[in-house]
């Protein structure tokens, strides 16, 4: 597996891939890799002849008081996992490689970036959109793979790629879950045993809403109320949001038109957990 730390070596490898007519699938990550990330690599391997993963804990998407300093950095273990799964390349840049001194440009996708998680984390999605745009421009992949667990992030990146006519395909990959339904996340490791036991309530609340929707319930407020009630009954009291939105645009509708998604964000102990489900 090739390891790139600077722009030049990455670009040289990418040019060689392109000259050979290879299709390159790119998976941007912040490391602390788990089975969810590996499913992105597997999806890329099915559709592309080369796969490249970036590992970069992006400072601009963390707000003051958030977990940038504590965010797990497990580069050696990550590299072993990627090697085992047959990934072709890893890009492991320093902060100055992504953000050289003197940079002035950032990307904001509004109003989507200020809603839902963006309301609780001002500037977060601007940091995400900016780093993903920089990575796309450095790598110039044919396709990029994102987990649908971060549904708002996926929707926002797809919007950015459309708006800025970026020449690549954005692929969403289904969420990987533990046996009890908890979505895999690098932040699950912040949970104590007692908090971990409460966390699957997110999936149960989403499943309950899905059952109601499939049973004919079309009032988003009623679906949200039911999911909220289940969360509270399961000991999850610190609820940031429970919202039903249009599945493609994330626009809030008074009455559900088509393909709705329910999105949930809560705080359990030190961890902020998010999950979602297309109803
Ligand atoms: O989902 C993540 O891990 C990050 O937000 C991303 C897309 C790698 C950008 O830093």
Short mmCIF file of C-alpha atoms and ligand atoms in Angstrom, two decimals:
data_model
loop_
_atom_site.label_atom_id
_atom_site.label_comp_id
_atom_site.label_asym_id
_atom_site.label_seq_id
_atom_site.Cartn_x
_atom_site.Cartn_y
_atom_site.Cartn_z
CA UNK A 1 0.00 0.00 0.00
CA UNK A 2 1.34 3.43 -0.93
CA UNK A 3 1.64 6.09 1.77
CA UNK A 4 1.57 9.76 0.70
CA UNK A 5 2.28 12.62 3.06
CA UNK A 6 2.82 15.46 0.61
CA UNK A 7 0.92 16.87 -2.35
CA UNK A 8 3.59 16.04 -4.95
CA UNK A 9 3.78 12.29 -4.34
CA UNK A 10 -0.02 12.03 -4.21
CA UNK A 11 -0.39 13.93 -7.48
CA UNK A 12 2.28 11.83 -9.21
CA UNK A 13 0.52 8.59 -8.20
CA UNK A 14 -2.88 9.92 -9.23
CA UNK A 15 -1.53 11.05 -12.62
CA UNK A 16 -0.03 7.59 -13.19
CA UNK A 17 -3.40 5.98 -12.31
CA UNK A 18 -5.26 8.30 -14.68
CA UNK A 19 -2.73 7.71 -17.48
CA UNK A 20 -3.30 3.97 -17.13
CA UNK A 21 -7.05 4.62 -17.50
CA UNK A 22 -7.79 3.50 -13.93
CA UNK A 23 -10.90 4.65 -12.08
CA UNK A 24 -9.95 5.94 -8.62
CA UNK A 25 -12.38 5.75 -5.69
CA UNK A 26 -11.61 8.11 -2.80
CA UNK A 27 -12.67 7.79 0.84
CA UNK A 28 -11.96 10.87 2.99
CA UNK A 29 -11.78 10.01 6.72
CA UNK A 30 -10.52 11.36 10.00
CA UNK A 31 -9.06 7.96 10.92
CA UNK A 32 -10.00 5.88 14.00
CA UNK A 33 -11.24 3.46 11.36
CA UNK A 34 -13.96 0.91 12.07
CA UNK A 35 -16.12 -1.48 10.04
CA UNK A 36 -18.19 1.49 8.78
CA UNK A 37 -15.14 3.01 7.09
CA UNK A 38 -14.08 -0.38 5.76
CA UNK A 39 -17.52 -0.77 4.13
CA UNK A 40 -16.78 2.47 2.22
CA UNK A 41 -13.49 1.00 0.98
CA UNK A 42 -15.29 -2.22 -0.01
CA UNK A 43 -17.91 -0.22 -1.92
CA UNK A 44 -15.14 1.72 -3.71
CA UNK A 45 -13.28 -1.48 -4.55
CA UNK A 46 -16.39 -2.88 -6.25
CA UNK A 47 -16.77 0.16 -8.52
CA UNK A 48 -13.18 1.32 -9.04
CA UNK A 49 -9.83 -0.14 -10.03
CA UNK A 50 -7.90 1.86 -7.36
CA UNK A 51 -8.89 3.02 -3.88
CA UNK A 52 -7.37 5.87 -1.91
CA UNK A 53 -8.18 6.76 1.72
CA UNK A 54 -7.22 10.05 3.35
CA UNK A 55 -6.73 10.29 7.11
CA UNK A 56 -6.84 13.87 8.35
CA UNK A 57 -8.34 15.13 11.60
CA UNK A 58 -9.56 18.41 10.16
CA UNK A 59 -9.20 21.25 12.69
CA UNK A 60 -11.58 23.61 10.88
CA UNK A 61 -14.64 21.43 11.45
CA UNK A 62 -14.28 21.40 15.25
CA UNK A 63 -15.68 24.30 17.25
CA UNK A 64 -14.18 25.76 20.43
CA UNK A 65 -14.71 23.31 23.29
CA UNK A 66 -15.30 20.37 20.92
CA UNK A 67 -13.21 17.18 20.91
CA UNK A 68 -10.46 18.07 18.38
CA UNK A 69 -7.67 17.41 20.91
CA UNK A 70 -9.26 14.20 22.23
CA UNK A 71 -10.37 12.87 18.83
CA UNK A 72 -8.87 9.35 18.61
CA UNK A 73 -5.71 9.16 16.50
CA UNK A 74 -4.91 5.54 15.70
CA UNK A 75 -2.81 5.88 12.55
CA UNK A 76 -0.79 2.66 12.94
CA UNK A 77 -3.89 0.50 13.49
CA UNK A 78 -5.69 2.33 10.66
CA UNK A 79 -2.87 1.58 8.23
CA UNK A 80 -2.88 -2.11 9.18
CA UNK A 81 -6.65 -2.34 8.58
CA UNK A 82 -6.34 -0.64 5.19
CA UNK A 83 -3.44 -2.86 4.20
CA UNK A 84 -5.44 -5.98 5.14
CA UNK A 85 -8.49 -4.89 3.15
CA UNK A 86 -6.38 -4.25 0.05
CA UNK A 87 -6.57 -0.46 -0.16
CA UNK A 88 -4.09 0.93 -2.71
CA UNK A 89 -3.09 4.22 -1.12
CA UNK A 90 -3.33 6.33 2.04
CA UNK A 91 -2.94 10.10 2.11
CA UNK A 92 -1.81 11.24 5.55
CA UNK A 93 -1.20 14.99 5.32
CA UNK A 94 -0.06 17.46 7.99
CA UNK A 95 -2.26 20.50 8.66
CA UNK A 96 0.06 22.77 6.60
CA UNK A 97 -0.21 20.43 3.61
CA UNK A 98 -3.97 20.95 3.51
CA UNK A 99 -4.01 24.55 4.73
CA UNK A 100 -0.75 26.24 3.67
CA UNK A 101 -0.21 29.63 5.32
CA UNK A 102 -1.92 32.51 3.53
CA UNK A 103 -5.08 30.65 2.49
CA UNK A 104 -8.19 32.84 2.36
CA UNK A 105 -10.92 30.73 0.82
CA UNK A 106 -13.60 28.62 2.42
CA UNK A 107 -16.72 26.91 1.11
CA UNK A 108 -20.11 27.37 2.69
CA UNK A 109 -23.23 25.51 1.65
CA UNK A 110 -26.15 27.53 2.95
CA UNK A 111 -28.75 27.34 4.35
CA UNK A 112 -28.23 23.59 4.71
CA UNK A 113 -24.96 24.03 6.59
CA UNK A 114 -26.57 26.04 9.41
CA UNK A 115 -29.44 23.65 10.06
CA UNK A 116 -29.75 20.45 12.13
CA UNK A 117 -26.18 19.63 13.28
CA UNK A 118 -25.02 22.95 11.83
CA UNK A 119 -27.24 24.84 14.28
CA UNK A 120 -25.57 23.18 17.28
CA UNK A 121 -22.11 23.27 15.71
CA UNK A 122 -21.66 26.68 14.02
CA UNK A 123 -18.98 26.58 11.33
CA UNK A 124 -18.77 22.77 11.36
CA UNK A 125 -20.11 22.22 7.85
CA UNK A 126 -18.08 25.10 6.45
CA UNK A 127 -15.00 23.25 7.75
CA UNK A 128 -16.24 19.98 6.25
CA UNK A 129 -17.10 21.49 2.84
CA UNK A 130 -13.78 23.35 2.69
CA UNK A 131 -11.59 20.37 3.52
CA UNK A 132 -13.54 18.04 1.23
CA UNK A 133 -13.26 20.57 -1.64
CA UNK A 134 -9.48 20.84 -1.06
CA UNK A 135 -9.13 17.06 -0.91
CA UNK A 136 -11.22 16.62 -4.08
CA UNK A 137 -9.01 19.16 -5.89
CA UNK A 138 -5.80 17.51 -4.71
CA UNK A 139 -6.89 13.94 -5.43
CA UNK A 140 -9.23 14.53 -8.40
CA UNK A 141 -10.93 11.14 -7.90
CA UNK A 142 -13.54 9.65 -10.21
CA UNK A 143 -15.84 8.82 -7.28
CA UNK A 144 -15.93 9.60 -3.54
CA UNK A 145 -17.61 7.47 -0.87
CA UNK A 146 -19.38 8.75 2.25
CA UNK A 147 -21.31 6.98 4.98
CA UNK A 148 -25.05 7.65 5.07
CA UNK A 149 -24.82 7.72 8.85
CA UNK A 150 -23.68 11.34 8.41
CA UNK A 151 -26.71 12.00 6.24
CA UNK A 152 -26.55 15.79 6.41
CA UNK A 153 -22.85 15.72 5.53
CA UNK A 154 -23.58 13.44 2.57
CA UNK A 155 -26.41 15.68 1.32
CA UNK A 156 -24.30 18.82 1.73
CA UNK A 157 -21.32 17.38 -0.14
CA UNK A 158 -23.54 16.21 -2.97
CA UNK A 159 -25.00 19.72 -3.14
CA UNK A 160 -21.52 21.30 -3.19
CA UNK A 161 -20.36 18.96 -5.97
CA UNK A 162 -23.46 19.83 -8.02
CA UNK A 163 -23.24 23.58 -7.36
CA UNK A 164 -19.52 23.83 -8.14
CA UNK A 165 -19.66 21.39 -11.11
CA UNK A 166 -16.99 19.17 -9.57
CA UNK A 167 -16.30 16.30 -11.98
CA UNK A 168 -16.85 13.30 -9.73
CA UNK A 169 -19.56 10.95 -8.52
CA UNK A 170 -20.60 11.11 -4.85
CA UNK A 171 -21.68 7.73 -3.51
CA UNK A 172 -23.58 7.18 -0.23
CA UNK A 173 -22.96 3.88 1.56
CA UNK A 174 -25.47 2.39 4.05
CA UNK A 175 -24.77 2.68 7.78
CA UNK A 176 -23.07 -0.25 9.48
CA UNK A 177 -24.64 -1.14 12.84
CA UNK A 178 -23.83 -3.19 15.92
CA UNK A 179 -26.14 -6.19 16.52
CA UNK A 180 -28.36 -4.03 18.78
CA UNK A 181 -28.74 -1.33 16.12
CA UNK A 182 -26.22 1.25 17.35
CA UNK A 183 -24.61 2.91 14.32
CA UNK A 184 -20.81 2.51 14.28
CA UNK A 185 -19.01 5.74 15.06
CA UNK A 186 -15.51 6.68 16.20
CA UNK A 187 -17.20 8.60 19.01
CA UNK A 188 -18.92 5.49 20.47
CA UNK A 189 -15.68 4.91 22.35
CA UNK A 190 -16.51 7.91 24.57
CA UNK A 191 -19.52 5.97 26.01
CA UNK A 192 -19.34 4.30 29.43
CA UNK A 193 -20.89 0.81 29.71
CA UNK A 194 -24.09 2.28 31.14
CA UNK A 195 -24.32 4.89 28.36
CA UNK A 196 -23.56 2.28 25.73
CA UNK A 197 -26.54 0.25 27.00
CA UNK A 198 -28.84 3.26 26.47
CA UNK A 199 -27.48 4.26 23.05
CA UNK A 200 -29.42 1.73 20.88
CA UNK A 201 -32.57 3.72 21.74
CA UNK A 202 -31.74 5.96 18.75
CA UNK A 203 -32.17 3.05 16.36
CA UNK A 204 -35.32 1.89 18.17
CA UNK A 205 -36.81 5.38 17.90
CA UNK A 206 -36.05 5.51 14.17
CA UNK A 207 -37.48 2.03 13.63
CA UNK A 208 -40.63 2.97 15.55
CA UNK A 209 -41.09 6.08 13.37
CA UNK A 210 -40.53 4.00 10.25
CA UNK A 211 -43.21 1.52 11.34
CA UNK A 212 -45.68 4.35 11.98
CA UNK A 213 -44.88 5.93 8.60
CA UNK A 214 -45.32 2.61 6.83
CA UNK A 215 -48.58 2.19 8.72
CA UNK A 216 -49.86 5.42 7.13
CA UNK A 217 -48.83 8.19 9.54
CA UNK A 218 -47.91 11.28 7.47
CA UNK A 219 -47.75 14.04 10.08
CA UNK A 220 -44.05 14.82 10.69
CA UNK A 221 -44.80 16.35 14.11
CA UNK A 222 -46.51 13.18 15.26
CA UNK A 223 -43.62 10.99 14.04
CA UNK A 224 -41.11 13.25 15.80
CA UNK A 225 -43.15 13.24 19.00
CA UNK A 226 -43.30 9.43 19.02
CA UNK A 227 -39.54 9.07 18.46
CA UNK A 228 -38.83 11.67 21.16
CA UNK A 229 -41.13 9.86 23.59
CA UNK A 230 -39.26 6.59 23.02
CA UNK A 231 -35.87 8.27 23.53
CA UNK A 232 -36.99 9.87 26.81
CA UNK A 233 -38.46 6.57 28.02
CA UNK A 234 -35.06 4.96 27.32
CA UNK A 235 -33.23 7.47 29.52
CA UNK A 236 -31.99 9.74 26.70
CA UNK A 237 -32.97 13.19 27.88
CA UNK A 238 -30.43 15.43 26.22
CA UNK A 239 -32.05 15.59 22.77
CA UNK A 240 -30.63 18.08 20.29
CA UNK A 241 -33.15 17.36 17.54
CA UNK A 242 -35.54 14.78 16.15
CA UNK A 243 -36.68 15.88 12.72
CA UNK A 244 -38.41 14.49 9.67
CA UNK A 245 -37.19 16.09 6.44
CA UNK A 246 -37.29 15.54 2.70
CA UNK A 247 -34.87 12.69 2.01
CA UNK A 248 -33.10 14.27 -0.96
CA UNK A 249 -33.00 17.98 -0.06
CA UNK A 250 -33.39 17.92 3.76
CA UNK A 251 -36.00 20.65 3.38
CA UNK A 252 -38.54 20.72 6.20
CA UNK A 253 -42.07 20.06 4.95
CA UNK A 254 -45.33 20.70 6.75
CA UNK A 255 -46.76 17.59 5.16
CA UNK A 256 -44.57 14.76 3.99
CA UNK A 257 -44.42 14.59 0.18
CA UNK A 258 -42.10 11.76 -0.70
CA UNK A 259 -39.08 9.83 0.61
CA UNK A 260 -38.76 11.36 4.07
CA UNK A 261 -35.80 10.80 6.36
CA UNK A 262 -35.85 11.04 10.14
CA UNK A 263 -32.68 12.49 11.67
CA UNK A 264 -31.76 12.38 15.36
CA UNK A 265 -28.96 14.00 17.36
CA UNK A 266 -28.60 13.48 21.10
CA UNK A 267 -25.98 13.75 23.76
CA UNK A 268 -25.22 10.68 25.85
CA UNK A 269 -22.54 11.44 28.42
CA UNK A 270 -19.57 12.96 26.60
CA UNK A 271 -20.67 11.67 23.19
CA UNK A 272 -22.83 13.47 20.68
CA UNK A 273 -24.60 10.68 18.76
CA UNK A 274 -26.36 11.08 15.44
CA UNK A 275 -28.37 8.63 13.41
CA UNK A 276 -31.05 8.66 10.71
CA UNK A 277 -33.32 6.43 8.71
CA UNK A 278 -35.16 6.79 5.44
CA UNK A 279 -38.72 6.11 6.45
O1 LIG B 1 -16.90 12.26 8.02
C1 LIG B 1 -15.72 12.57 8.30
O2 LIG B 1 -14.94 11.76 8.80
C2 LIG B 1 -15.25 13.99 8.02
O3 LIG B 1 -16.26 14.91 8.24
C3 LIG B 1 -14.65 14.16 6.62
C4 LIG B 1 -15.68 13.93 5.52
C5 LIG B 1 -13.49 13.19 6.43
C6 LIG B 1 -14.11 15.58 6.44
O4 LIG B 1 -13.12 15.86 7.37
#
